[in-house]
Short mmCIF file of C-alpha atoms in Angstrom, two decimals:
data_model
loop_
_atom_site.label_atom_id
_atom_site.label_comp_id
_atom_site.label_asym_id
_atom_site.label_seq_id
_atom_site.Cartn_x
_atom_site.Cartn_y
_atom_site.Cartn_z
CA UNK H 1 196.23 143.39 -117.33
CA UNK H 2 193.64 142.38 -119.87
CA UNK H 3 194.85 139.75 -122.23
CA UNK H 4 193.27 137.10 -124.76
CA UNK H 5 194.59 134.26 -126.45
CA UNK H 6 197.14 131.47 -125.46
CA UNK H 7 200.12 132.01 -122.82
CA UNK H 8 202.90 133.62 -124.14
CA UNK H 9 206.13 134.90 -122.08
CA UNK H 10 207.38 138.50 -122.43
CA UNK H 11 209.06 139.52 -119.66
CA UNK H 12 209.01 142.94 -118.36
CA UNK H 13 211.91 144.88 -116.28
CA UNK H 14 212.69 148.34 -115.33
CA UNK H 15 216.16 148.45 -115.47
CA UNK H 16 219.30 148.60 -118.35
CA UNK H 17 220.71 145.37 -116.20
CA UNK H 18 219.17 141.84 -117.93
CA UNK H 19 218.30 139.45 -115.73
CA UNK H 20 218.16 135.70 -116.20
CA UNK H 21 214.39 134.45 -115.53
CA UNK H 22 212.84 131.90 -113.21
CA UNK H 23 209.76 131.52 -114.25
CA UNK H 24 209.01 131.26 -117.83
CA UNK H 25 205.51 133.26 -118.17
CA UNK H 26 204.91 137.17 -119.22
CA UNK H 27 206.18 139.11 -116.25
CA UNK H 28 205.57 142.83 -115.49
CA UNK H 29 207.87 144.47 -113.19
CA UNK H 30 207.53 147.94 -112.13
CA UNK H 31 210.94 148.79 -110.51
CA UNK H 32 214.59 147.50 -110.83
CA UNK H 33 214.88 147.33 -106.82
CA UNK H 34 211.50 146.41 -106.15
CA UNK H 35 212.44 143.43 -108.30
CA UNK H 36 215.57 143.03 -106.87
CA UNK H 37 213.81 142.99 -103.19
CA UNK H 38 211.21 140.39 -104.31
CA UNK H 39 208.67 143.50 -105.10
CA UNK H 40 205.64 143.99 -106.99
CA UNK H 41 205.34 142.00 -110.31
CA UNK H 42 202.58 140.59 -112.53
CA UNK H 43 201.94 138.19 -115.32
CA UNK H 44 200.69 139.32 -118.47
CA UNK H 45 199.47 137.03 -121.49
CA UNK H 46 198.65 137.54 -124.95
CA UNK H 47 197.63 140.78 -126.17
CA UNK H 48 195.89 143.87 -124.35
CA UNK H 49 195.92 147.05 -122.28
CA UNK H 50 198.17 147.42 -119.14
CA UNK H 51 195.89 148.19 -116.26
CA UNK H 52 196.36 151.72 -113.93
CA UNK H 53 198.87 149.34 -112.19
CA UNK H 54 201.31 149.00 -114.70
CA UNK H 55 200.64 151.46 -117.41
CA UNK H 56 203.30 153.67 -118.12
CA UNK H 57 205.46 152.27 -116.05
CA UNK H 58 207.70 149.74 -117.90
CA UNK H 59 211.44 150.88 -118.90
CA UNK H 60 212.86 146.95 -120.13
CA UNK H 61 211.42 144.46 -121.92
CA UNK H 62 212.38 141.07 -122.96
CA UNK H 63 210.75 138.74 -125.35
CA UNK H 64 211.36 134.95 -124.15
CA UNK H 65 208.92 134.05 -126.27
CA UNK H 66 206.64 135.47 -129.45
CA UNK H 67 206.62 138.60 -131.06
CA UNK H 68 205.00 141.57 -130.32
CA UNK H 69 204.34 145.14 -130.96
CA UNK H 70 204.23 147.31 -128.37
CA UNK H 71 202.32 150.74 -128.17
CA UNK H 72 202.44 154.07 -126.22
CA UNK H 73 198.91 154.16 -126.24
CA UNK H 74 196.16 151.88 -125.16
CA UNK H 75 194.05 150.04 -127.40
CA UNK H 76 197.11 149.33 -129.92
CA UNK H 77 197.02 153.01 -131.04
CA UNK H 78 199.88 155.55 -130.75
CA UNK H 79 204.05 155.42 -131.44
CA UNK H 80 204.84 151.37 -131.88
CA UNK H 81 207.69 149.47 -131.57
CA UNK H 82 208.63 145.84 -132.49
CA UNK H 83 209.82 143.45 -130.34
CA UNK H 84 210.64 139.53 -131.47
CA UNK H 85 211.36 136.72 -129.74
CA UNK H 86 215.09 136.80 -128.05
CA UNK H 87 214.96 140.60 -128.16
CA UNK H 88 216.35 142.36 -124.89
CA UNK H 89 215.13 145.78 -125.11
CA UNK H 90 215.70 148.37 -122.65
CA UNK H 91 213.55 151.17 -123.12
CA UNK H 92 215.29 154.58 -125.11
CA UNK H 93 214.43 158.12 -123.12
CA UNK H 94 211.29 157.77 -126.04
CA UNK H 95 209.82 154.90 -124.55
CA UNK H 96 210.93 154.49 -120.85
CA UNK H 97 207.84 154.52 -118.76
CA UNK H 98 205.35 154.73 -121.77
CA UNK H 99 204.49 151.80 -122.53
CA UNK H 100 200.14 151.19 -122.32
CA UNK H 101 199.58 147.99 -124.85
CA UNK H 102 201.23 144.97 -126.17
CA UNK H 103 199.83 143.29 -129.45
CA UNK H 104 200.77 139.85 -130.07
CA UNK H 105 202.07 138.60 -133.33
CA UNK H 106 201.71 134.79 -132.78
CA UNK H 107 205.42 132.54 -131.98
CA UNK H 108 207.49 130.78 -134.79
CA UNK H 109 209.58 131.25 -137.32
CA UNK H 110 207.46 133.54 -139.54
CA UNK H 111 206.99 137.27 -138.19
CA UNK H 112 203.70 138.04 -139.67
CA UNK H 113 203.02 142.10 -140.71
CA UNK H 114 206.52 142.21 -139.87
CA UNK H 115 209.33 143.51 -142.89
CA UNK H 116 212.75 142.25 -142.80
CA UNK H 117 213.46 145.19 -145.42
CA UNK H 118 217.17 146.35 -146.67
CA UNK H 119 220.18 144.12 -147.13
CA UNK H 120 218.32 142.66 -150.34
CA UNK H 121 220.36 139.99 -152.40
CA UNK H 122 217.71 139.59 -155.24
CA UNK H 123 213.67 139.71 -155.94
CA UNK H 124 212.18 136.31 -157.05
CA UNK H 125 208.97 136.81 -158.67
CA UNK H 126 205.95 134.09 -158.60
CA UNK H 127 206.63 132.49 -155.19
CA UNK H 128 203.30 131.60 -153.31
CA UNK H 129 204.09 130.71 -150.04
CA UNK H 130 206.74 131.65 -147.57
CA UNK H 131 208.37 127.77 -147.58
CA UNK H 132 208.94 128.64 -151.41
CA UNK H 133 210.65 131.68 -150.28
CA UNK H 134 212.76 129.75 -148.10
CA UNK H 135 214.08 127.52 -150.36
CA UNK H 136 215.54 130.33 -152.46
CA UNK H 137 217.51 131.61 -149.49
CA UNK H 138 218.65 127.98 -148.51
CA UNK H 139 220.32 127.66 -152.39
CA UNK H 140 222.01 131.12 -151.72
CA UNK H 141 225.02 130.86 -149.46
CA UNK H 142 224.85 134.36 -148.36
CA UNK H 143 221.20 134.56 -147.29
CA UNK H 144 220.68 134.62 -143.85
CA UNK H 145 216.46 135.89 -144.20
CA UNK H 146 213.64 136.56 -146.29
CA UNK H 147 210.93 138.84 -146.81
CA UNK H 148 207.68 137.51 -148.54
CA UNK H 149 205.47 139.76 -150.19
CA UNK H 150 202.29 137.89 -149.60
CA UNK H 151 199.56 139.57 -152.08
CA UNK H 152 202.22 140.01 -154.73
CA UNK H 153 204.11 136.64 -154.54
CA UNK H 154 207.57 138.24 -154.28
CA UNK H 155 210.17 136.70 -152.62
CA UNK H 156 213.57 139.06 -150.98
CA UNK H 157 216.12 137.15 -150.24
CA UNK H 158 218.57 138.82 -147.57
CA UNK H 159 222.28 139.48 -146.34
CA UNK H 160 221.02 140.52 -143.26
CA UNK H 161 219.58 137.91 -140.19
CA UNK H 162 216.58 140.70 -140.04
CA UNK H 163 217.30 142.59 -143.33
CA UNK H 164 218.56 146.00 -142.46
CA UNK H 165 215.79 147.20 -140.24
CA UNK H 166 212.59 145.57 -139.14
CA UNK H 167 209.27 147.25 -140.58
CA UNK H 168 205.86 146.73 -139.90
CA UNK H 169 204.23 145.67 -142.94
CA UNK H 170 200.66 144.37 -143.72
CA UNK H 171 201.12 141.68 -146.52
CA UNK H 172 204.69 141.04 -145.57
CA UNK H 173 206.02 138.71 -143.31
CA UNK H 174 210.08 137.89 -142.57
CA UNK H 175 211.71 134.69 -141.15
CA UNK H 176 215.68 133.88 -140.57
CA UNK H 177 216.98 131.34 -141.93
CA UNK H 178 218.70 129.91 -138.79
CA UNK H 179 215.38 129.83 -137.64
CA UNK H 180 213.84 127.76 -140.28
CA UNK H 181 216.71 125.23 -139.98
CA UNK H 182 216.77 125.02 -136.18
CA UNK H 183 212.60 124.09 -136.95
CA UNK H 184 213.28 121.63 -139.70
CA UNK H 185 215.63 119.57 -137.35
CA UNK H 186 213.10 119.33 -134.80
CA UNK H 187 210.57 118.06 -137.02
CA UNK H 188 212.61 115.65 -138.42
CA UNK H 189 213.94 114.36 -135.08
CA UNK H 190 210.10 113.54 -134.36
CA UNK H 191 209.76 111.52 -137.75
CA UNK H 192 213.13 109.52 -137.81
CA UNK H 193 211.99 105.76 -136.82
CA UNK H 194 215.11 104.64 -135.26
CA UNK H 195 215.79 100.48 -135.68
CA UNK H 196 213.42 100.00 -138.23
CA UNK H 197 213.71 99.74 -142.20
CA UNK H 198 210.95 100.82 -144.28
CA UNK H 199 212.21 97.58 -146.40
CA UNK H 200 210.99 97.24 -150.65
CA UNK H 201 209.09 99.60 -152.89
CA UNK H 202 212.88 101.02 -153.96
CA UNK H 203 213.35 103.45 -156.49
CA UNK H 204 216.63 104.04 -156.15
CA UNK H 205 219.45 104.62 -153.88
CA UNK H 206 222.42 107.23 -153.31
CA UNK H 207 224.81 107.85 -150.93
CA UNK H 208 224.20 110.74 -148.60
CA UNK H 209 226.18 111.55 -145.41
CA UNK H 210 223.44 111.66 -142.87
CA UNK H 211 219.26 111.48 -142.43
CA UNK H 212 218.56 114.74 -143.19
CA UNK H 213 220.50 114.64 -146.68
CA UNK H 214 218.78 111.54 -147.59
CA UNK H 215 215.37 113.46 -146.51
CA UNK H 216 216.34 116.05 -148.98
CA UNK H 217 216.91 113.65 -151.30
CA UNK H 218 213.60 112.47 -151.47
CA UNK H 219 211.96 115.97 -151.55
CA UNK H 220 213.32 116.40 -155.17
CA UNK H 221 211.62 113.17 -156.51
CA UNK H 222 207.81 113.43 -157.16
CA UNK H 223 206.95 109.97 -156.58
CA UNK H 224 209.19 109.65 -153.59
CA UNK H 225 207.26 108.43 -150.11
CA UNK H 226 209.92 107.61 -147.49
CA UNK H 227 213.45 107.15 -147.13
CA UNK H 228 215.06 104.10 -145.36
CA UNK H 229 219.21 105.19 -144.09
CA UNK H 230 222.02 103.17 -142.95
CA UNK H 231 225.74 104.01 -142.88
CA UNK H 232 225.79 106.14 -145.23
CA UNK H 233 223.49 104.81 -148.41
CA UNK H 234 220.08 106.39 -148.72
CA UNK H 235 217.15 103.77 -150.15
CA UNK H 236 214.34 106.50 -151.93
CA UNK H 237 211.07 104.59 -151.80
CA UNK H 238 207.52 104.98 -153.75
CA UNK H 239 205.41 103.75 -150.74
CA UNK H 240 204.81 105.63 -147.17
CA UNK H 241 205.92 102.55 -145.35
CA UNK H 242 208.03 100.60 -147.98
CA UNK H 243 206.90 97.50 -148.88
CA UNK H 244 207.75 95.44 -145.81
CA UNK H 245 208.44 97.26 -142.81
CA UNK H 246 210.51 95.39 -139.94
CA UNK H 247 212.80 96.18 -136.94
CA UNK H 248 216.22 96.00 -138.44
CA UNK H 249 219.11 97.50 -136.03
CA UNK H 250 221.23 100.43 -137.42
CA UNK H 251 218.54 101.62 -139.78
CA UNK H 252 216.67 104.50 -139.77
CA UNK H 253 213.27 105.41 -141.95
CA UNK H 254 211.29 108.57 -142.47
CA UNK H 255 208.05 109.10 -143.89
CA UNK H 256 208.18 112.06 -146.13
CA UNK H 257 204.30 113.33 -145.31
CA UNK H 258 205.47 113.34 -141.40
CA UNK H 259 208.23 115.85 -142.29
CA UNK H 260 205.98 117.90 -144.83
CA UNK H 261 203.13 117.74 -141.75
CA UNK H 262 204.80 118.70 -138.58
#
């Protein structure tokens, strides 16, 4: 298989029966009982051609990781198909043992050139960046995904976890919102300084029910650096660090530029 870029797992079957995986890399496999009796199978990375070995004869796939589009012919040409990360796909009489390339559209949240499209909620007009787009959906209680129209700065905010259908799309890319949550918790958990109060430079407090309200807290104030959290009340603060930093048990401090950054 010919393949550039960075290792990313797609795992290939050839059978309507999902299997859980072993080994977390891009696996071809080009029979269900071959696989089944430890047979032939290959790992594939990134984005390429399947050689004479394997071309053509791939009837399952399943994305572990990444999203891709996959084409009947080589070189990225021919009848495509989308397939994102967590999909289990196993191959329609259209596409069972016609599969010749697999483009890779990069892991994350944000499907690039992909189109969450249907299921629309409402257009907001004059939103640059997908994170702007985001925030819309997270206000609206029934939005479960966006669509953001990159060149015209349009923002569709979504009933649907991938719209109604999934598009290909140059100048469009789609996230869930689940997604983007799932993401923000992870960065956060790497920026919480647990035991340790980013003490002074106050400009306020409130009381918030956890770290990640008191984080959001602070993203709505301008000239707010870093958040220092205890049992409930939420200290906003005007300097990265506070004013006097110190180990203090049952405290908990965040640097808002660590949180933007990750």
């Amino acid at each position: 298989v010919q393949s550039t870029g960075k290792m990313y797992k797609l795992f290939f079957l050839s059978a309507v029966l999902l299997i859980s995986v072993s080994e977390a890399q891009l696996q071809l496999w080009q029979h269900y009982l071959t696989y089944l009796s430890g047979g032939k199978k290959h790992d594939f990375y990134g984005s390429g051609n399947l050689d004479s070995w394997w071309d053509n004869k791939v009837s399952h796939v399943v994305a572990i990781e990444g999203n891709y589009i996959l084409y009947q012919e080589p070189n990225f040409a021919g009848k495509a198909l989308i397939v994102l990360e967590g999909d289990a796909v196993p191959m329609s009489s259209d596409w069972n043992d016609k599969l010749s390339s697999v483009k890779f559209l990069g892991n994350g949240c944000v499907k690039r050139g992909i189109d969450f499209a249907g299921a629309d909620i409402k257009r907001i007009p004059n939103v640059p960046t997908m994170d702007g787009c985001m925030k819309y959906c997270n206000e609206e209680q029934r939005c479960k995904s966006v669509a953001h129209d990159v060149p015209n700065r349009n923002c569709w905010i979504k009933t649907g976890e991938r719209g109604a259908r999934v598009n290909i799309k140059a100048g469009v890319d789609s996230a869930s919102k689940s997604c983007y949550q799932k993401k923000a918790q992870l960065r956060l958990e790497k920026c919480v300084h647990n035991d340790y109060d980013f003490a002074g430079a106050d400009i306020g407090s409130v009381s918030a029910a956890d770290i990640p309200s008191c984080v959001k807290s602070c993203q709505g104030l301008a000239n707010c650096k870093s958040i220092a959290f205890s049992k409930g009340t939420c200290w906003r603060k005007d300097k990265r660090l506070g004013a006097n930093p110190r180990a203090k048990t049952d405290v908990h401090s965040v640097e808002m530029i660590c949180v933007e950054s990750c």
